[in-house]
Coordinates of C-alpha atoms in Angstrom, one line a residue:
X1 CA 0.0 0.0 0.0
X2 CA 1.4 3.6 -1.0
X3 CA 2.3 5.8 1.4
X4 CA 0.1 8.7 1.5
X5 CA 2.2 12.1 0.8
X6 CA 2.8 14.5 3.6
X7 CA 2.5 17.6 4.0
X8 CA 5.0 20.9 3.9
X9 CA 5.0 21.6 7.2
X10 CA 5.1 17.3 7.7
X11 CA 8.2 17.8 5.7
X12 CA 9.6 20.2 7.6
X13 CA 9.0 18.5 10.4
X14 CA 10.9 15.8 9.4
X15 CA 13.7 17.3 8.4
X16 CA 14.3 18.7 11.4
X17 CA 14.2 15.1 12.9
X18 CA 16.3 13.7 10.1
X19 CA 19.5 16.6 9.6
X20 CA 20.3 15.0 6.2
X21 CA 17.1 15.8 4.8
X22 CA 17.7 19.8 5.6
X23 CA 19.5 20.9 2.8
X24 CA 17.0 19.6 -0.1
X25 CA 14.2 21.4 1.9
X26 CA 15.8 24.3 2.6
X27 CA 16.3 25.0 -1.4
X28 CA 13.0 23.3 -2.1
X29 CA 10.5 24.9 0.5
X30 CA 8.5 28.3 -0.4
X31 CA 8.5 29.1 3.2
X32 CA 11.3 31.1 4.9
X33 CA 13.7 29.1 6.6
X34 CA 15.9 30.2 8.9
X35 CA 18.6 28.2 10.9
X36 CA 20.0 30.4 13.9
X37 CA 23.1 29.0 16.1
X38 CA 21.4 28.9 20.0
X39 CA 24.2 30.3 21.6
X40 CA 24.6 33.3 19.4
X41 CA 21.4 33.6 18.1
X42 CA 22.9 34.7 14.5
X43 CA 21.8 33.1 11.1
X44 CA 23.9 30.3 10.3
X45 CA 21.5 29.5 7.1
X46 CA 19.0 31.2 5.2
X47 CA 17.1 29.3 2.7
X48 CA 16.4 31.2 -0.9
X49 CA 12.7 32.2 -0.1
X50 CA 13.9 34.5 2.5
X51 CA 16.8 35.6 0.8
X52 CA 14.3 36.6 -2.0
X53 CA 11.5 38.1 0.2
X54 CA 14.1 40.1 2.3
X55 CA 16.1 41.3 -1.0
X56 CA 19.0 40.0 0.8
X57 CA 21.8 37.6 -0.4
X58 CA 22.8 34.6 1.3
X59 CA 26.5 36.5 2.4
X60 CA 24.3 39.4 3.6
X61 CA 22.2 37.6 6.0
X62 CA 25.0 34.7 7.1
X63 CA 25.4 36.4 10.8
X64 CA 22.9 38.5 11.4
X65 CA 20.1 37.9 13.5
X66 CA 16.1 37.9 13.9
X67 CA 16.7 41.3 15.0
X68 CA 18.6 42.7 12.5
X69 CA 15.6 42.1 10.3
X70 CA 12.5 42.6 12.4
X71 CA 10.8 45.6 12.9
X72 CA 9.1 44.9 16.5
X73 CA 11.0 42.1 18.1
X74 CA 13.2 43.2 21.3
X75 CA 16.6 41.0 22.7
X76 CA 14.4 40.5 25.8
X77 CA 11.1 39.6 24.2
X78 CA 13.0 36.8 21.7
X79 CA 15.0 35.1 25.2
X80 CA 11.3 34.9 26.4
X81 CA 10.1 33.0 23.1
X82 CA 13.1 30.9 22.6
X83 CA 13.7 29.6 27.0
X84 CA 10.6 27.4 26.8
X85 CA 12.1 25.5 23.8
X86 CA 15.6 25.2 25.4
X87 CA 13.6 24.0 28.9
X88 CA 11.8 21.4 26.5
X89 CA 13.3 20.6 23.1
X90 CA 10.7 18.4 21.7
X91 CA 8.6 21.4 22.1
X92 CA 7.5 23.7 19.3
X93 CA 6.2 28.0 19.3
X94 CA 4.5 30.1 17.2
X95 CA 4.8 33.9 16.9
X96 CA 4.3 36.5 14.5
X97 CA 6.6 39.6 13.5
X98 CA 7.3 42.2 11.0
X99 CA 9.8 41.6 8.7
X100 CA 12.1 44.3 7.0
X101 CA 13.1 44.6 3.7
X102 CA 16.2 45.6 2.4
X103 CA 14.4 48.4 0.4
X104 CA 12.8 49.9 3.6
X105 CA 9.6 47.5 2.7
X106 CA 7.6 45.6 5.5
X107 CA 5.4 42.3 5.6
X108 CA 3.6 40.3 8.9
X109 CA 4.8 36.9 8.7
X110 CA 4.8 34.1 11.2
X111 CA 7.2 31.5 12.1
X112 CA 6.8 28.1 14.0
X113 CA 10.3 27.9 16.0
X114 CA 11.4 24.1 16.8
X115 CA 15.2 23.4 18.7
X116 CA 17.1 20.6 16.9
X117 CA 19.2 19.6 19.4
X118 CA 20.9 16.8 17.4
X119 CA 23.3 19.1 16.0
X120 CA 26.4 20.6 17.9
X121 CA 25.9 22.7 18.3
X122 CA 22.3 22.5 18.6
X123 CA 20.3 25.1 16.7
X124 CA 17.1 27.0 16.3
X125 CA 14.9 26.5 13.1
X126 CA 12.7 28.6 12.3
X127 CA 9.8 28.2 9.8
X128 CA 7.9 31.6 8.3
X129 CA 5.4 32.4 6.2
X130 CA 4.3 36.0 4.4
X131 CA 0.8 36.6 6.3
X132 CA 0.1 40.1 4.1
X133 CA -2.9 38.1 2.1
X134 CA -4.3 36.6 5.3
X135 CA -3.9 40.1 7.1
X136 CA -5.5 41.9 4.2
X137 CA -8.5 39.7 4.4
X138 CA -8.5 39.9 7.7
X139 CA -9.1 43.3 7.5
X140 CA -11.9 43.6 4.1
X141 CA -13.5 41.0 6.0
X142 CA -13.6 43.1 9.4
X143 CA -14.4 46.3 7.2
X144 CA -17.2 44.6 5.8
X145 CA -18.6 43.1 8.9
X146 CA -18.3 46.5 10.7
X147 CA -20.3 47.9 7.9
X148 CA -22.6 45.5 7.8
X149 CA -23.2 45.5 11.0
X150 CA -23.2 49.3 10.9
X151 CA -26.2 49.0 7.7
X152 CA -28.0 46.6 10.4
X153 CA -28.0 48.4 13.6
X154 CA -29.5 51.2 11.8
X155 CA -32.1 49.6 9.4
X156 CA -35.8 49.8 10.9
X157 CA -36.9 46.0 11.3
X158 CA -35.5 42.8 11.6
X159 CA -32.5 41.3 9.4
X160 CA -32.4 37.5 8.9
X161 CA -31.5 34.4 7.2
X162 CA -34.3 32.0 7.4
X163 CA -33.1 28.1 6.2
X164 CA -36.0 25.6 4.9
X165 CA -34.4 22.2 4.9
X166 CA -34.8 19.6 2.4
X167 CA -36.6 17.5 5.2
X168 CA -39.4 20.4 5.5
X169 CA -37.4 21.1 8.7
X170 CA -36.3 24.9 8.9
X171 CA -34.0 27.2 11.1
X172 CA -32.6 30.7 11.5
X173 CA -29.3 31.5 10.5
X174 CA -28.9 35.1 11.5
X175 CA -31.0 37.0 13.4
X176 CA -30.0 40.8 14.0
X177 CA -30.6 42.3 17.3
X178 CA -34.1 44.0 16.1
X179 CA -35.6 40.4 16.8
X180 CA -36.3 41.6 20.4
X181 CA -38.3 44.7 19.2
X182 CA -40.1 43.3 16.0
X183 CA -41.3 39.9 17.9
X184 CA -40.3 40.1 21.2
X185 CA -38.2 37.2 21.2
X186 CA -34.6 37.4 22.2
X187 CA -32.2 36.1 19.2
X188 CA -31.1 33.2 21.0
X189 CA -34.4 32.4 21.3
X190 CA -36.2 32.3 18.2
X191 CA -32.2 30.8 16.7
X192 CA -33.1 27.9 19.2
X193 CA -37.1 27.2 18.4
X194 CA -37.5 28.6 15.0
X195 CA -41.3 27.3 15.3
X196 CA -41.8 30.5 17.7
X197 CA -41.9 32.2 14.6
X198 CA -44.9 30.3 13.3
X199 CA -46.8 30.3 16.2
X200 CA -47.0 34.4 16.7
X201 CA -48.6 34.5 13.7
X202 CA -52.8 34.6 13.9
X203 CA -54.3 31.3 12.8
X204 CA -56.3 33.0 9.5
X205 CA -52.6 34.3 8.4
X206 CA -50.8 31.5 8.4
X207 CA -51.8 29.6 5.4
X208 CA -51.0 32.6 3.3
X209 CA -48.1 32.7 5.2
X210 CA -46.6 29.0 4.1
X211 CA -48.3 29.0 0.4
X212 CA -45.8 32.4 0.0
X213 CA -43.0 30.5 1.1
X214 CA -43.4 27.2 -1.0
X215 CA -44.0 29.3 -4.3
X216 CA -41.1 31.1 -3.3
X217 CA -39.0 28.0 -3.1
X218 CA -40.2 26.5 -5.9
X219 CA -40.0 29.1 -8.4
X220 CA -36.7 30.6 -6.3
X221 CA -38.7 33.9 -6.7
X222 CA -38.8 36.9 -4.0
X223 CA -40.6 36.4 -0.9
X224 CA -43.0 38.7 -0.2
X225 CA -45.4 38.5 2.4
X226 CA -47.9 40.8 4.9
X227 CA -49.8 39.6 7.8
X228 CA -50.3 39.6 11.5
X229 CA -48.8 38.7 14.5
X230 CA -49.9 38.4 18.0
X231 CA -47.0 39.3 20.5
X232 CA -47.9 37.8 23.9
X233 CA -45.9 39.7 25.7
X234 CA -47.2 43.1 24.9
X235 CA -51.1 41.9 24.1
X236 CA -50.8 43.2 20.8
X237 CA -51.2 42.5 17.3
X238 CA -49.1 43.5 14.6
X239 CA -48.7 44.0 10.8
X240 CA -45.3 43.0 9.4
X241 CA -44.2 42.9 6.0
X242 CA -41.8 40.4 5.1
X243 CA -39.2 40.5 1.9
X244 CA -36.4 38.0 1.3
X245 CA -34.2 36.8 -1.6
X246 CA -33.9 32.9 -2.0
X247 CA -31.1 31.3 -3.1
X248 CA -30.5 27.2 -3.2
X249 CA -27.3 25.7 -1.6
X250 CA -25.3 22.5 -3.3
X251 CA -27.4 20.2 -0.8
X252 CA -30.6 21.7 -2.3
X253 CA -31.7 23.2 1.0
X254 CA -33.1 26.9 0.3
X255 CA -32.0 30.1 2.3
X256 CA -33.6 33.5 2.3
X257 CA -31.9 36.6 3.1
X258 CA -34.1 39.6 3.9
X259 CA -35.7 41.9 6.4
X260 CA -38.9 42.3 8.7
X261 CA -40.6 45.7 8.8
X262 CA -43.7 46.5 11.7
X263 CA -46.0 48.0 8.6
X264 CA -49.1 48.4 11.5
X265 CA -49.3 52.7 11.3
X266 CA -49.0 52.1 7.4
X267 CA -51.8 49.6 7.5
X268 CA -54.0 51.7 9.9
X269 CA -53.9 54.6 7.5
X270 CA -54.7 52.0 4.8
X271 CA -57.6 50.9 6.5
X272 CA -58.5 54.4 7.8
X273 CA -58.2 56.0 4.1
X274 CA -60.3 52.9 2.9
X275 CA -63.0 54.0 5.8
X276 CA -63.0 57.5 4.6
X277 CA -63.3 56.5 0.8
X278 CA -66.3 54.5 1.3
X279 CA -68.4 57.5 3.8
X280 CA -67.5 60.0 1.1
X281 CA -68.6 57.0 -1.6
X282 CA -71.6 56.8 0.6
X283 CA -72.1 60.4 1.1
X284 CA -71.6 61.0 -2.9
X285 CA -74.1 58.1 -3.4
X286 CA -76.9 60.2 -0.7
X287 CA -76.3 63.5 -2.6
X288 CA -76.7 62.2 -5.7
X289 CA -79.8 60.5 -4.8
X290 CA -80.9 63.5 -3.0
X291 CA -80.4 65.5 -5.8
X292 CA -82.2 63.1 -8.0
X293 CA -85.3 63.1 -5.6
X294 CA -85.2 67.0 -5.9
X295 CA -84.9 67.1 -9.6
X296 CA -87.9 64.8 -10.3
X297 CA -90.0 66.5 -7.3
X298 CA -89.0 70.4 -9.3
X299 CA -89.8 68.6 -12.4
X300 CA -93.3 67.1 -11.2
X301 CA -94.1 70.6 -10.0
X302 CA -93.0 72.1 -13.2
X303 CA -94.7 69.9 -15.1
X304 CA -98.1 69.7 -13.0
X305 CA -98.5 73.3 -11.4
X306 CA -96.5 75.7 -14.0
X307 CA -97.2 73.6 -17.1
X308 CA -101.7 73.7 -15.1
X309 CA -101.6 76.9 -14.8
X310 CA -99.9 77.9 -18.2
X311 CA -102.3 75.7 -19.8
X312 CA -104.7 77.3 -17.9
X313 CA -103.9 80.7 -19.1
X314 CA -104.0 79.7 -22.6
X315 CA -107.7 78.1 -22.5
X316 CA -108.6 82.0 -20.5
X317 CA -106.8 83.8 -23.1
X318 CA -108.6 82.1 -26.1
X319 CA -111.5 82.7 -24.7
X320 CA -110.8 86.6 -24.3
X321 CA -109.9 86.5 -28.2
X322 CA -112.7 85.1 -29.4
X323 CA -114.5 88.7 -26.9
X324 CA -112.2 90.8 -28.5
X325 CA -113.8 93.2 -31.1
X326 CA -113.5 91.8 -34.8
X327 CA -112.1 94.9 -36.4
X328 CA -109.6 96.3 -33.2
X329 CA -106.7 94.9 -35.0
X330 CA -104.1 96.0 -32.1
X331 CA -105.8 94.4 -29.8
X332 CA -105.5 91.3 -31.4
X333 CA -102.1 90.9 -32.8
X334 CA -101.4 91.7 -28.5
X335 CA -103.8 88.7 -28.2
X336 CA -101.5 86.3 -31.0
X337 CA -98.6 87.5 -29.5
X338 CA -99.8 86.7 -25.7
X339 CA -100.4 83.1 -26.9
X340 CA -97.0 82.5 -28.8
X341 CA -95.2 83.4 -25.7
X342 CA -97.4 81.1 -23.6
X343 CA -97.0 78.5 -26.0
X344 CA -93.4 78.9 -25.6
X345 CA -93.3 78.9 -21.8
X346 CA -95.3 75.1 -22.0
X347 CA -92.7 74.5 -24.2
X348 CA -89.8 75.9 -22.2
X349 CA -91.5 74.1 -19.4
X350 CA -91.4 70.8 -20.7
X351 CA -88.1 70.8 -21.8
X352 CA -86.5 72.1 -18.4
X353 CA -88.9 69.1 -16.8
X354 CA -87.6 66.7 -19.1
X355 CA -83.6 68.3 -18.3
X356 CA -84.7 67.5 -14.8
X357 CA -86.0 64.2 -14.8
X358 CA -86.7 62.9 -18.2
X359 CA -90.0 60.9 -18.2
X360 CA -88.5 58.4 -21.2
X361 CA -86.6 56.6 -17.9
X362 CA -90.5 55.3 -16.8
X363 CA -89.9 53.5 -20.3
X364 CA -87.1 51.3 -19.3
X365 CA -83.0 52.3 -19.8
X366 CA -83.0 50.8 -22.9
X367 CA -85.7 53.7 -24.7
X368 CA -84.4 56.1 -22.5
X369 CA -80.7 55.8 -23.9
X370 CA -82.2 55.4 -27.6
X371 CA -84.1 58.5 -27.0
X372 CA -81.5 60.6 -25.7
X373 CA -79.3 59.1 -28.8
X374 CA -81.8 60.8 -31.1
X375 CA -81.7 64.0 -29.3
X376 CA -78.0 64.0 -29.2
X377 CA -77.8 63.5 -32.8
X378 CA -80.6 66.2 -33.7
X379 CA -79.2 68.7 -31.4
X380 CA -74.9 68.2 -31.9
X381 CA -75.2 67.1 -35.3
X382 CA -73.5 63.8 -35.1
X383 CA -74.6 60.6 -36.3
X384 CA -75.9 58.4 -33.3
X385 CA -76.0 54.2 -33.8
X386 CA -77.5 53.2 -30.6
X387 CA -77.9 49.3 -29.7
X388 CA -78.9 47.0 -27.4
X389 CA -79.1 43.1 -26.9
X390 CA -81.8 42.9 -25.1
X391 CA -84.9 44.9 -25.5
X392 CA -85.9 45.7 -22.2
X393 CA -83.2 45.4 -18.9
X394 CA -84.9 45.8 -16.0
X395 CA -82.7 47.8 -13.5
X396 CA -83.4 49.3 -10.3
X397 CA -84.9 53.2 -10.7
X398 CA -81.5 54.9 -9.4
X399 CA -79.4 52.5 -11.1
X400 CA -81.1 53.4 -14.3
X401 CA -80.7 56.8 -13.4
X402 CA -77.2 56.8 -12.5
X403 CA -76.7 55.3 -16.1
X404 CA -78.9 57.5 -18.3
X405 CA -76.7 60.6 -16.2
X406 CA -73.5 59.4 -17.0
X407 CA -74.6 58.6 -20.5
X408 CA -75.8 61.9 -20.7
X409 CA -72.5 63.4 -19.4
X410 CA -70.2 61.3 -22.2
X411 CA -72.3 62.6 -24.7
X412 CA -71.8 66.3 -23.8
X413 CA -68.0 65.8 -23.5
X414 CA -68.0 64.4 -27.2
X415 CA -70.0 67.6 -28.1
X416 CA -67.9 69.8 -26.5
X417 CA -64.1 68.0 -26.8
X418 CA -64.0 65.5 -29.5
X419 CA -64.7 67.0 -33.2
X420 CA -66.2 63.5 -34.2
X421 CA -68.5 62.6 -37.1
X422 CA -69.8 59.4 -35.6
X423 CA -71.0 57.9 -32.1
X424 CA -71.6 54.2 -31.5
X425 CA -73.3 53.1 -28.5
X426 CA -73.8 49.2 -26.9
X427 CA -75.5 48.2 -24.6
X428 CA -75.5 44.9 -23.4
X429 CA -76.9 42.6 -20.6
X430 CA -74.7 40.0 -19.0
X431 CA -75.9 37.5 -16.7
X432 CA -74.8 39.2 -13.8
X433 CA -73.9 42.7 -15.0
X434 CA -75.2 45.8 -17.4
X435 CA -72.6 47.0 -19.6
X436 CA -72.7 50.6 -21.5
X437 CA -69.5 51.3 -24.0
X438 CA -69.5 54.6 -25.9
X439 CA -67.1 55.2 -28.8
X440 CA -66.5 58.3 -30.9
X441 CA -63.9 58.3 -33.8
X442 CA -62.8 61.9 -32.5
X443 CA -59.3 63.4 -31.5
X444 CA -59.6 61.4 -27.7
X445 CA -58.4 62.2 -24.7
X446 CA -54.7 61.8 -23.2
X447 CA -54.3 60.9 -20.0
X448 CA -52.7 64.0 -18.8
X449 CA -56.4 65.5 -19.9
X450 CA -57.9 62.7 -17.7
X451 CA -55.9 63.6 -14.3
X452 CA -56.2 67.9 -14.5
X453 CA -57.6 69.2 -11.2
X454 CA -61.2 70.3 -13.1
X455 CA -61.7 67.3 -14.9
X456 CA -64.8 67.2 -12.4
X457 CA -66.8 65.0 -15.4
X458 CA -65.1 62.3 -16.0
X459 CA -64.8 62.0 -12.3
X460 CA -68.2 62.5 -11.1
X461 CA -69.3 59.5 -14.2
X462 CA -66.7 57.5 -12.1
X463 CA -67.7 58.1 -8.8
X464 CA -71.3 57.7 -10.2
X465 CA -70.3 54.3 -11.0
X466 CA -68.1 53.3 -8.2
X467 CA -71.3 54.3 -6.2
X468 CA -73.3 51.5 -7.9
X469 CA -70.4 49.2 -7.0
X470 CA -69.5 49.5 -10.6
X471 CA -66.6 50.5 -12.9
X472 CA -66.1 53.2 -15.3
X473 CA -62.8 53.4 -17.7
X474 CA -61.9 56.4 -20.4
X475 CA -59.5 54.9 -22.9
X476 CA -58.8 55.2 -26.6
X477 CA -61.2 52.9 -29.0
X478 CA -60.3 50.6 -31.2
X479 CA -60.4 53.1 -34.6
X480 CA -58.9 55.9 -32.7
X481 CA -61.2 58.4 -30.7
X482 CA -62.2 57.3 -27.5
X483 CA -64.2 54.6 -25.7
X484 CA -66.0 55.0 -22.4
X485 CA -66.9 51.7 -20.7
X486 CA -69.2 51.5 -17.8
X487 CA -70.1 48.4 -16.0
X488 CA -72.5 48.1 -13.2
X489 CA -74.1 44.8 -11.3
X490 CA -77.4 44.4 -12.0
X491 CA -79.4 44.3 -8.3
X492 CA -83.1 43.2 -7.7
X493 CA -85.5 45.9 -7.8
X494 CA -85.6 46.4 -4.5
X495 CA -82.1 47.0 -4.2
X496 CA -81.4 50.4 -2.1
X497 CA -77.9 52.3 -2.7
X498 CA -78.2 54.2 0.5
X499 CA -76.6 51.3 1.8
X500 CA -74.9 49.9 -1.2
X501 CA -71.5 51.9 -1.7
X502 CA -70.5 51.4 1.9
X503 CA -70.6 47.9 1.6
X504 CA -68.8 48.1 -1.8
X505 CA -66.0 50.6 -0.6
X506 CA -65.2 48.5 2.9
X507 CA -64.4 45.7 1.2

């Protein structure tokens, strides 16, 4: 059987015990080697790796000593390191020292020192080696741990490495001192039962919790997860965001690095804003009901006192003309005129009653937005195709209401904004849902339009919608111009939106 081979320092170690093997190691070995005499402590041989690290020849260095050439080491100090050897001679020591160059030039190295006492007169060996590399990593690696450290101590939340195991088994590597705050667990602690971790979150969390982590590991994507904890020890519950980085090791176990963060103000405010948003949805949703009530009460009043009593006026006044005297021509031109400007008021009447609260909506949705189509294209000009896959939807009154308003409003932007020759409208009934889309082949609207502070129409429409638990979008069609979309759930007729958008916005 081969002998295995040994080692350098094995070598050297043998050729200490063995004399006759020091001269082929001394030329052979990168190390320095240095042979001293232990009487006078002068270099009685210097191999060529130190002659060459210490720019020195061999002639040079042949009677010197170790502190002719070292930068920090005092008579006293090297008597102190080389008595225990000389007490003990089978004994060995290790120390480290600075090492002057001819050129002025330093380097660390360190030397094991052995006392061969088979020669006469015996002598000190000693073995050295250049530590700059090991001192230099040393040091990046101490720079890079202080700054590290320095990054952690100061970053809000808790800096980890979390290990899942290819067993299912799981552990944490590193856990900054922010563990204590975050999850009022010591370190230690949690490093010694990484279940704790498990167990702080709430029950309803966790399953979101461990799906996050197994798509994580399986797809080696980032790890991003929110939830709640309970922390015993201060009766509270907590929101924390978790975010880690995976990364698989050669025995295919998976380790994230990443951080912990308390998000509970943020998500307070969150849920806070999203309480506001749905009383102001609410509130929006009254007003405009409200103010629908009001238009259709003004309207009835309109449309049953004013448009009475006009009518009345007109049957009084006929009757007067037919009293008047055949041939007092003033008298009755004053009498034509006096019924022209009543007819006018009736008609002036009816129109501002049908502005308020259009009577075509008792029709149904569907002949109210085909007759407001006709109007549209009679009054702006603009050819109006208006369809519809079912003849008759039968919505709740306000939801019709809130549909035939924001129809109404998409149609006066095209007027106004969109220079188009044609507008196709489609309505159409899902099984669960009404959907309105209004196109226009016009000049559009760019999104910068969409998001000016006075943009109030667009934005009521969508707050309209959003009030029906519905959506609205503004987008460019399919030819160019622009394509409003609305899409509201149908709801039985006695459906009551005063309670609706709450409901809608909390959830």
């Amino acid at each position: 059987m081969r002998e295995p081979f040994l080692s350098q320092v094995q070598v050297q170690e043998q050729a200490i015990k063995h004399p006759s093997w020091l001269p082929i190691i001394m030329r052979g070995s990168f190390s320095e080697i240095y042979v001293l005499d232990s009487v006078t402590l002068r270099f009685v041989q210097v191999n060529d790796a130190a002659q060459l690290n210490l720019q020195y020849k061999d002639s040079d260095l042949i009677g010197m000593s170790p502190l002719d050439i070292s930068e920090d080491l005092t008579a006293p100090a090297l008597e102190n390191i080389l008595q225990p050897l000389r007490d003990n001679p089978d004994s060995e020591t290790t120390i480290e020292a600075i090492h002057l160059r001819r050129d002025g030039t330093s380097y660390p190295i360190e030397f094991r020192l052995f006392l061969n006492s088979a020669e006469s007169p015996p002598v000190f060996i000693a073995i050295g080696n250049d530590i700059s590399s090991r001192r230099a990593q040393a040091e990046a690696l101490g720079v890079s741990e202080s700054r590290f450290s320095a990054m952690v101590s100061n970053m809000p939340g808790l800096v980890y490495q979390f290990l899942l195991r290819r067993d299912g088994s799981i552990g944490f590597t590193y856990l900054s001192d922010g563990c204590q705050s975050l999850l009022g667990l010591a370190p230690d602690q949690l490093s010694a039962n990484p279940s704790l971790f498990l167990n702080l979150i709430l029950p309803e969390d966790r399953k979101s919790y461990l799906d996050s982590m197994a798509t994580s590991a399986n797809d080696m994507s980032s790890w991003n997860w929110e939830g709640r904890i309970w922390i015993d020890v201060w009766k509270d519950i907590k929101w924390i965001n978790l975010r880690s980085t995976p990364r698989r090791s050669t025995d295919n176990n998976v380790k994230w690095e990443g951080i912990m963060t308390n998000i509970t103000q943020s998500k307070l405010a969150e849920f806070e804003i999203k309480d506001s948003r749905a009383h102001l949805a609410e509130l929006s949703a009254h007003i405009e009901k409200i103010k629908e009530q009001e238009r259709t009460r003004i309207a009835r009043e309109i449309h049953d006192d004013l448009g009475g009593n006009l009518t009345a006026i007109k049957m009084s006044l006929a009757l007067l003309t037919r009293r008047l005297p055949p041939d007092n021509a003033a008298l009755l031109d004053k009498a034509e005129y006096v019924d022209l400007l009543v007819d006018r008021t009736i008609e002036a009447a009816h129109r501002i009653s049908a502005d308020l609260r259009p009577g075509v909506l008792d029709f149904g949705i569907v002949a109210a937005l085909e007759w407001q189509s006709k109007e549209f294209e009679k009054q702006a000009g603009i050819p109006c195709i208006f369809t519809a896959n079912e003849k008759e939807i039968n919505l709740h009154l306000d939801q019709a209401t809130a549909i035939f308003r924001i129809f109404q409003e998409a149609l006066t932007n095209i007027a106004k904004h969109a220079h188009a020759s044609s507008v196709t409208i489609r309505l159409l009934r899902n099984k669960a849902t009404v959907n309105l889309k209004i196109a226009d082949n016009g000049r559009g609207i760019a999104a910068a339009d969409r998001e000016k502070s006075q943009s109030f129409g667009i934005r009521g429409m969508i707050e309209r919608a959003k009030a029906l638990g519905g959506t609205l979008s503004v987008g460019p069609g399919r030819s160019g111009g622009n394509l409003v979309s609305i899409t509201i759930p149908i709801h039985s007729p006695n459906y009551s939106p005063t309670h609706g958008p709450a409901a809608i916005a909390s959830t």
